[in-house]
Short mmCIF file of C-alpha atoms in Angstrom, two decimals:
data_model
loop_
_atom_site.label_atom_id
_atom_site.label_comp_id
_atom_site.label_asym_id
_atom_site.label_seq_id
_atom_site.Cartn_x
_atom_site.Cartn_y
_atom_site.Cartn_z
CA MET A 199 -19.91 -7.91 -11.06
CA VAL A 200 -19.70 -8.59 -7.36
CA TYR A 201 -22.90 -9.41 -5.47
CA GLY A 202 -24.18 -11.56 -2.65
CA VAL A 203 -21.41 -10.42 -0.30
CA PRO A 204 -22.39 -10.73 3.38
CA SER A 205 -22.03 -7.45 5.30
CA ASP A 206 -19.30 -8.92 7.52
CA LYS A 207 -17.09 -10.04 4.60
CA VAL A 208 -14.21 -8.18 2.97
CA ARG A 209 -13.40 -8.26 -0.75
CA GLY A 210 -10.43 -7.01 -2.70
CA GLU A 211 -7.36 -6.87 -0.47
CA HIS A 212 -5.03 -6.57 -3.43
CA ALA A 213 -3.44 -4.12 -5.86
CA HIS A 214 -2.75 -4.31 -9.57
CA ARG A 215 0.56 -3.68 -11.29
CA GLU A 216 -0.93 -2.51 -14.62
CA CYS A 217 -4.71 -2.86 -14.58
CA HIS A 218 -6.91 0.21 -14.10
CA GLN A 219 -10.33 -0.30 -12.50
CA PHE A 220 -13.53 1.70 -12.26
CA LEU A 221 -16.01 0.75 -9.52
CA ILE A 222 -19.72 1.58 -9.42
CA ALA A 223 -22.31 0.56 -6.83
CA ALA A 224 -25.00 -0.33 -9.36
CA HIS A 225 -27.32 -1.08 -6.44
CA GLY A 226 -26.90 -0.69 -2.68
CA ARG A 227 -23.96 0.69 -0.73
CA LEU A 228 -20.43 -0.33 0.23
CA SER A 229 -17.21 1.20 1.47
CA VAL A 230 -13.91 1.15 -0.40
CA VAL A 231 -10.51 1.68 1.19
CA LEU A 232 -7.80 3.09 -1.10
CA ASP A 233 -4.19 2.82 0.04
CA ASN A 234 -1.18 4.04 -1.95
CA GLY A 235 1.38 2.95 0.63
CA HIS A 236 1.57 6.46 2.12
CA ASP A 237 -2.04 7.47 2.70
CA ARG A 238 -5.26 5.56 3.24
CA LYS A 239 -8.72 6.92 2.41
CA GLU A 240 -12.19 5.44 2.75
CA VAL A 241 -14.92 6.20 0.22
CA SER A 242 -18.58 5.23 0.29
CA LEU A 243 -20.19 4.16 -2.97
CA ALA A 244 -23.96 4.46 -2.87
CA GLU A 245 -25.21 5.90 -6.16
CA PRO A 246 -24.97 4.32 -9.60
CA SER A 247 -24.28 7.75 -11.12
CA ILE A 248 -20.99 8.07 -9.19
CA GLY A 249 -17.98 5.84 -9.78
CA LEU A 250 -14.51 5.42 -8.35
CA TYR A 251 -11.36 5.21 -10.47
CA MET A 252 -8.58 3.00 -9.10
CA PRO A 253 -5.28 3.29 -10.98
CA PRO A 254 -2.58 0.62 -10.77
CA GLY A 255 -0.53 0.64 -7.58
CA ILE A 256 -3.46 1.23 -5.23
CA TRP A 257 -4.30 -1.35 -2.56
CA GLY A 258 -8.08 -1.72 -2.58
CA ILE A 259 -10.44 -3.16 0.00
CA GLN A 260 -14.21 -3.36 -0.38
CA TYR A 261 -16.37 -3.97 2.69
CA LYS A 262 -19.48 -2.87 4.59
CA PHE A 263 -21.68 -4.26 1.81
CA GLN A 264 -25.35 -3.57 2.45
CA PRO A 265 -27.73 -6.43 1.62
CA ASP A 266 -28.43 -6.78 -2.12
CA THR A 267 -25.48 -4.56 -3.09
CA VAL A 268 -24.25 -5.03 -6.64
CA LEU A 269 -20.73 -3.75 -7.36
CA LEU A 270 -19.80 -3.28 -11.00
CA VAL A 271 -16.04 -3.41 -11.64
CA MET A 272 -14.74 -2.39 -15.06
CA ALA A 273 -11.13 -3.29 -15.80
CA SER A 274 -8.69 -2.11 -18.45
CA HIS A 275 -7.13 -5.58 -18.80
CA HIS A 276 -8.30 -9.17 -18.99
CA TYR A 277 -7.61 -11.29 -15.90
CA ASP A 278 -3.89 -11.95 -15.39
CA ALA A 279 -2.85 -13.56 -12.10
CA GLY A 280 0.62 -12.03 -12.48
CA ASP A 281 -0.85 -8.52 -12.38
CA TYR A 282 -2.09 -8.97 -8.82
CA ILE A 283 -0.19 -8.03 -5.67
CA ARG A 284 -2.00 -10.04 -3.00
CA ASP A 285 0.31 -9.60 -0.02
CA TYR A 286 0.30 -6.20 1.70
CA THR A 287 3.98 -6.43 2.69
CA ASP A 288 4.88 -7.13 -0.94
CA PHE A 289 2.70 -4.19 -1.97
CA LEU A 290 4.61 -1.86 0.37
CA SER A 291 7.89 -3.08 -1.12
CA VAL A 292 6.62 -2.42 -4.64
CA VAL A 293 5.55 1.15 -3.79
CA GLY A 294 8.77 1.81 -1.87
CA GLN A 295 7.62 1.59 1.73
CA ASP A 296 9.06 -0.41 4.60
CA GLY A 297 5.78 -0.36 6.49
CA ARG A 298 3.67 2.02 8.54
#
């Protein structure tokens, strides 16, 4: 669970090599940016009955957290630091892009 995030802070800013994730705004509202290295989309999560599936290989950013937002993140794998791609340039190399 992610909570207590100030509205001016950004979370995420990484991709996973193997882990699948499912995000739900259990309470409140936030925006999620999804980037596959070719296209970038922004989605608003605001209802606990609607979730967002993030497969591996998607750069994810969560921001615009409203006060008291609670983000539930379900993951297919246990934490593994080696599964994370934390540098955007490295991410673009992994997905076969030289940049934008």
